[in-house]
Amino acid sequence: MGNVVYDGLTFEPFITREKIAARVIELAQELRRDISDDNPLFVCVLNGSFIFAADLFRACDFPDAEITFIRLKSYEGTSSTGQVKQVLGLNENVEGRTVVIIEDIVDTGVTAVELRRLFEDNNAKSVKMVTLLFKPSSLKCGKEPEYVGFAIPPAFVLGYGLDIDEKARGLSDIYALKKD
Ligand code: 5GP
């Protein structure tokens, strides 16, 4: 597995597809163990989470789970906390339901705070977050995700759904920006 180059930047192999696949199975087992609800609602946060969500949802194999999709756009510079708008909104009634938010990566935590608030405001019974990647040292607000695939240092990563300017999402492995 060699390096890849995007926008003139070099990225080196970071997490292999085999490691990702093994961790996805473990996360699915944890979710099956912890969630007793018959029909939890999984929420895939587009765009970056679509590959992880597909793999995780299949691995969980809940008999009556549902999955839906939401897309947020953050506006920087409009407020100090960052303002997040729903571009593809939530149509499901989440009242009284267990909601499992599927994220690709939690960095500052701004998006996660906004997502949790959305489901709590709509009276979900419980809201859990599962993220493939988490940068603990970058977290500025909110709490840690309940389920974390890999805790990583604050490097920029791509692949397995994660992009650089909408590119590189199709890479099967995860790569990290190479330091000089
Ligand atoms: P937040 O700062 O709100 O926790 O994360 C916001 C979004 O920034 C994430 O959902 C993700 O789209 C993007 N992001 C954060 N860190 C990275 C990274 O290392 N690589 C990529 N491709 N996106 C990232």
Tab-separated table of C-alpha atoms and ligand atoms in Angstrom:
chain	number	residue	atom	x	y	z
A	1	MET	CA	0.000	0.000	0.000
A	2	GLY	CA	1.656	3.213	-1.137
A	3	ASN	CA	1.099	6.902	-0.638
A	4	VAL	CA	-1.599	8.830	-2.504
A	5	VAL	CA	-1.496	12.446	-3.697
A	6	TYR	CA	-4.453	14.868	-3.792
A	7	ASP	CA	-4.275	18.595	-4.473
A	8	GLY	CA	-0.507	18.364	-4.355
A	9	LEU	CA	-0.548	16.918	-0.826
A	10	THR	CA	0.860	13.495	0.039
A	11	PHE	CA	-1.106	11.115	2.243
A	12	GLU	CA	0.317	7.944	3.745
A	13	PRO	CA	-1.451	4.707	4.705
A	14	PHE	CA	-2.984	5.035	8.157
A	15	ILE	CA	-5.747	2.474	8.814
A	16	THR	CA	-6.071	-0.550	6.538
A	17	ARG	CA	-9.368	-1.893	5.194
A	18	GLU	CA	-8.813	-5.073	7.226
A	19	LYS	CA	-8.535	-3.116	10.478
A	20	ILE	CA	-11.597	-1.053	9.594
A	21	ALA	CA	-13.632	-4.176	8.779
A	22	ALA	CA	-12.653	-5.854	12.059
A	23	ARG	CA	-13.525	-2.758	14.079
A	24	VAL	CA	-16.879	-2.347	12.323
A	25	ILE	CA	-17.809	-5.887	13.428
A	26	GLU	CA	-16.836	-5.083	17.022
A	27	LEU	CA	-18.846	-1.832	17.018
A	28	ALA	CA	-21.863	-3.684	15.635
A	29	GLN	CA	-21.570	-6.264	18.415
A	30	GLU	CA	-21.432	-3.487	21.032
A	31	LEU	CA	-24.540	-1.834	19.567
A	32	ARG	CA	-26.418	-5.149	19.466
A	33	ARG	CA	-25.480	-5.761	23.088
A	34	ASP	CA	-26.482	-2.284	24.316
A	35	ILE	CA	-29.629	-1.486	22.341
A	36	SER	CA	-32.709	-3.383	23.401
A	37	ASP	CA	-35.181	-1.365	21.319
A	38	ASP	CA	-36.923	-3.297	18.578
A	39	ASN	CA	-36.653	-0.628	15.937
A	40	PRO	CA	-33.854	1.851	16.538
A	41	LEU	CA	-33.415	4.629	13.990
A	42	PHE	CA	-29.921	4.918	12.557
A	43	VAL	CA	-29.063	8.330	11.124
A	44	CYS	CA	-26.280	8.509	8.553
A	45	VAL	CA	-24.715	11.962	8.433
A	46	LEU	CA	-23.907	12.699	4.794
A	47	ASN	CA	-21.685	12.834	2.908
A	48	GLY	CA	-18.700	11.336	4.708
A	49	SER	CA	-20.484	8.602	6.661
A	50	PHE	CA	-22.149	6.761	3.808
A	51	ILE	CA	-19.600	3.958	3.447
A	52	PHE	CA	-19.173	3.405	7.190
A	53	ALA	CA	-22.951	3.532	7.669
A	54	ALA	CA	-23.522	0.916	4.961
A	55	ASP	CA	-21.001	-1.467	6.499
A	56	LEU	CA	-22.074	-0.860	10.098
A	57	PHE	CA	-25.808	-1.108	9.414
A	58	ARG	CA	-25.386	-4.462	7.667
A	59	ALA	CA	-23.091	-5.753	10.402
A	60	CYS	CA	-25.582	-4.784	13.133
A	61	ASP	CA	-28.313	-6.819	11.483
A	62	PHE	CA	-31.102	-5.582	13.761
A	63	PRO	CA	-34.338	-7.238	12.618
A	64	ASP	CA	-36.375	-4.007	12.530
A	65	ALA	CA	-33.862	-1.166	12.487
A	66	GLU	CA	-34.387	1.732	10.094
A	67	ILE	CA	-31.851	4.042	8.515
A	68	THR	CA	-32.276	7.605	7.354
A	69	PHE	CA	-29.990	10.323	6.072
A	70	ILE	CA	-29.292	13.876	7.090
A	71	ARG	CA	-26.954	16.463	5.680
A	72	LEU	CA	-25.667	19.491	7.510
A	73	LYS	CA	-23.800	22.494	6.305
A	74	SER	CA	-21.816	24.642	8.659
A	75	TYR	CA	-21.391	28.313	8.216
A	76	GLU	CA	-18.178	29.673	9.539
A	77	GLY	CA	-17.758	33.242	10.632
A	78	THR	CA	-21.439	33.803	11.364
A	79	SER	CA	-21.145	32.890	15.019
A	80	SER	CA	-18.391	31.843	17.366
A	81	THR	CA	-19.888	28.424	18.001
A	82	GLY	CA	-20.397	27.778	14.290
A	83	GLN	CA	-23.888	27.711	12.857
A	84	VAL	CA	-25.127	24.475	11.357
A	85	LYS	CA	-28.023	24.252	8.921
A	86	GLN	CA	-29.879	21.130	7.746
A	87	VAL	CA	-29.466	20.851	3.994
A	88	LEU	CA	-31.152	17.474	3.796
A	89	GLY	CA	-33.492	17.509	6.745
A	90	LEU	CA	-35.025	14.983	9.057
A	91	ASN	CA	-38.441	13.670	8.017
A	92	GLU	CA	-38.919	10.860	10.524
A	93	ASN	CA	-40.809	11.197	13.779
A	94	VAL	CA	-38.181	10.332	16.404
A	95	GLU	CA	-40.368	10.777	19.469
A	96	GLY	CA	-39.816	7.955	21.951
A	97	ARG	CA	-37.265	6.217	19.724
A	98	THR	CA	-33.659	5.208	20.191
A	99	VAL	CA	-31.574	7.187	17.721
A	100	VAL	CA	-28.085	6.101	16.688
A	101	ILE	CA	-26.186	8.858	14.878
A	102	ILE	CA	-23.521	7.500	12.544
A	103	GLU	CA	-20.613	9.896	11.983
A	104	ASP	CA	-17.438	9.434	10.002
A	105	ILE	CA	-15.324	11.650	12.250
A	106	VAL	CA	-15.756	13.834	15.318
A	107	ASP	CA	-13.237	16.650	15.363
A	108	THR	CA	-14.208	19.835	17.282
A	109	GLY	CA	-17.583	18.337	18.262
A	110	VAL	CA	-19.633	21.249	16.835
A	111	THR	CA	-21.565	19.023	14.421
A	112	ALA	CA	-22.154	16.389	17.096
A	113	VAL	CA	-23.618	18.952	19.515
A	114	GLU	CA	-25.997	20.214	16.845
A	115	LEU	CA	-27.082	16.696	15.882
A	116	ARG	CA	-27.752	15.615	19.458
A	117	ARG	CA	-29.759	18.780	20.072
A	118	LEU	CA	-31.893	18.119	17.007
A	119	PHE	CA	-32.944	14.657	18.212
A	120	GLU	CA	-33.296	15.634	21.852
A	121	ASP	CA	-35.500	18.598	20.867
A	122	ASN	CA	-37.655	16.142	18.938
A	123	ASN	CA	-38.071	13.995	22.070
A	124	ALA	CA	-36.034	10.951	21.122
A	125	LYS	CA	-35.945	8.395	23.949
A	126	SER	CA	-32.171	8.142	23.768
A	127	VAL	CA	-29.493	9.463	21.453
A	128	LYS	CA	-26.215	7.609	20.939
A	129	MET	CA	-23.396	8.528	18.633
A	130	VAL	CA	-21.144	6.073	16.857
A	131	THR	CA	-18.181	7.516	15.000
A	132	LEU	CA	-15.541	5.702	13.046
A	133	LEU	CA	-12.861	8.244	13.938
A	134	PHE	CA	-12.485	10.609	16.873
A	135	LYS	CA	-9.804	13.246	17.512
A	136	PRO	CA	-9.973	13.580	21.313
A	137	SER	CA	-7.433	16.393	21.467
A	138	SER	CA	-9.514	18.540	19.063
A	139	LEU	CA	-12.796	18.272	20.998
A	140	LYS	CA	-13.987	21.758	21.970
A	141	CYS	CA	-17.605	21.177	22.905
A	142	GLY	CA	-20.073	18.490	23.803
A	143	LYS	CA	-19.379	15.072	25.148
A	144	GLU	CA	-17.357	12.205	23.759
A	145	PRO	CA	-19.153	9.869	21.336
A	146	GLU	CA	-20.516	6.745	23.037
A	147	TYR	CA	-18.938	4.454	20.412
A	148	VAL	CA	-15.578	5.164	18.781
A	149	GLY	CA	-13.920	3.078	16.084
A	150	PHE	CA	-10.485	4.642	16.370
A	151	ALA	CA	-9.224	7.533	18.502
A	152	ILE	CA	-6.636	9.320	16.358
A	153	PRO	CA	-4.234	12.275	16.627
A	154	PRO	CA	-5.360	15.575	15.053
A	155	ALA	CA	-4.037	14.836	11.552
A	156	PHE	CA	-6.129	15.363	8.416
A	157	VAL	CA	-7.359	12.011	7.108
A	158	LEU	CA	-9.187	10.821	3.998
A	159	GLY	CA	-10.598	7.682	2.381
A	160	TYR	CA	-13.405	5.253	3.318
A	161	GLY	CA	-15.949	8.020	2.765
A	162	LEU	CA	-13.823	10.933	3.981
A	163	ASP	CA	-12.914	13.504	1.358
A	164	ILE	CA	-10.594	16.241	0.348
A	165	ASP	CA	-12.596	18.721	-1.723
A	166	GLU	CA	-15.131	15.933	-2.443
A	167	LYS	CA	-12.396	13.630	-3.741
A	168	ALA	CA	-10.861	10.422	-2.300
A	169	ARG	CA	-14.090	9.132	-0.741
A	170	GLY	CA	-13.823	5.850	-2.672
A	171	LEU	CA	-10.479	4.771	-1.211
A	172	SER	CA	-10.908	1.510	0.726
A	173	ASP	CA	-8.242	2.386	3.293
A	174	ILE	CA	-7.796	5.511	5.398
A	175	TYR	CA	-4.793	7.760	4.743
A	176	ALA	CA	-3.293	10.567	6.827
A	177	LEU	CA	-1.582	13.749	5.631
A	178	LYS	CA	2.131	13.120	5.561
A	179	LYS	CA	4.254	15.432	7.676
A	180	ASP	CA	7.335	16.830	5.960
B	1	5GP	P1	-16.579	18.771	13.802
B	1	5GP	O1	-15.436	19.741	13.888
B	1	5GP	O2	-17.904	19.457	13.784
B	1	5GP	O3	-16.482	17.696	14.874
B	1	5GP	O4	-16.422	18.007	12.423
B	1	5GP	C1	-16.968	18.574	11.275
B	1	5GP	C2	-16.645	17.815	10.032
B	1	5GP	O5	-15.314	18.150	9.647
B	1	5GP	C3	-16.647	16.304	10.041
B	1	5GP	O6	-17.930	15.719	9.949
B	1	5GP	C4	-15.859	16.042	8.760
B	1	5GP	O7	-16.694	16.172	7.635
B	1	5GP	C5	-14.846	17.173	8.779
B	1	5GP	N1	-13.532	16.701	9.238
B	1	5GP	C6	-12.961	16.864	10.439
B	1	5GP	N2	-11.738	16.300	10.471
B	1	5GP	C7	-11.546	15.770	9.234
B	1	5GP	C8	-10.468	15.032	8.629
B	1	5GP	O8	-9.418	14.740	9.220
B	1	5GP	N3	-10.650	14.636	7.334
B	1	5GP	C9	-11.775	14.914	6.621
B	1	5GP	N4	-11.829	14.474	5.360
B	1	5GP	N5	-12.813	15.616	7.161
B	1	5GP	C10	-12.689	16.019	8.455
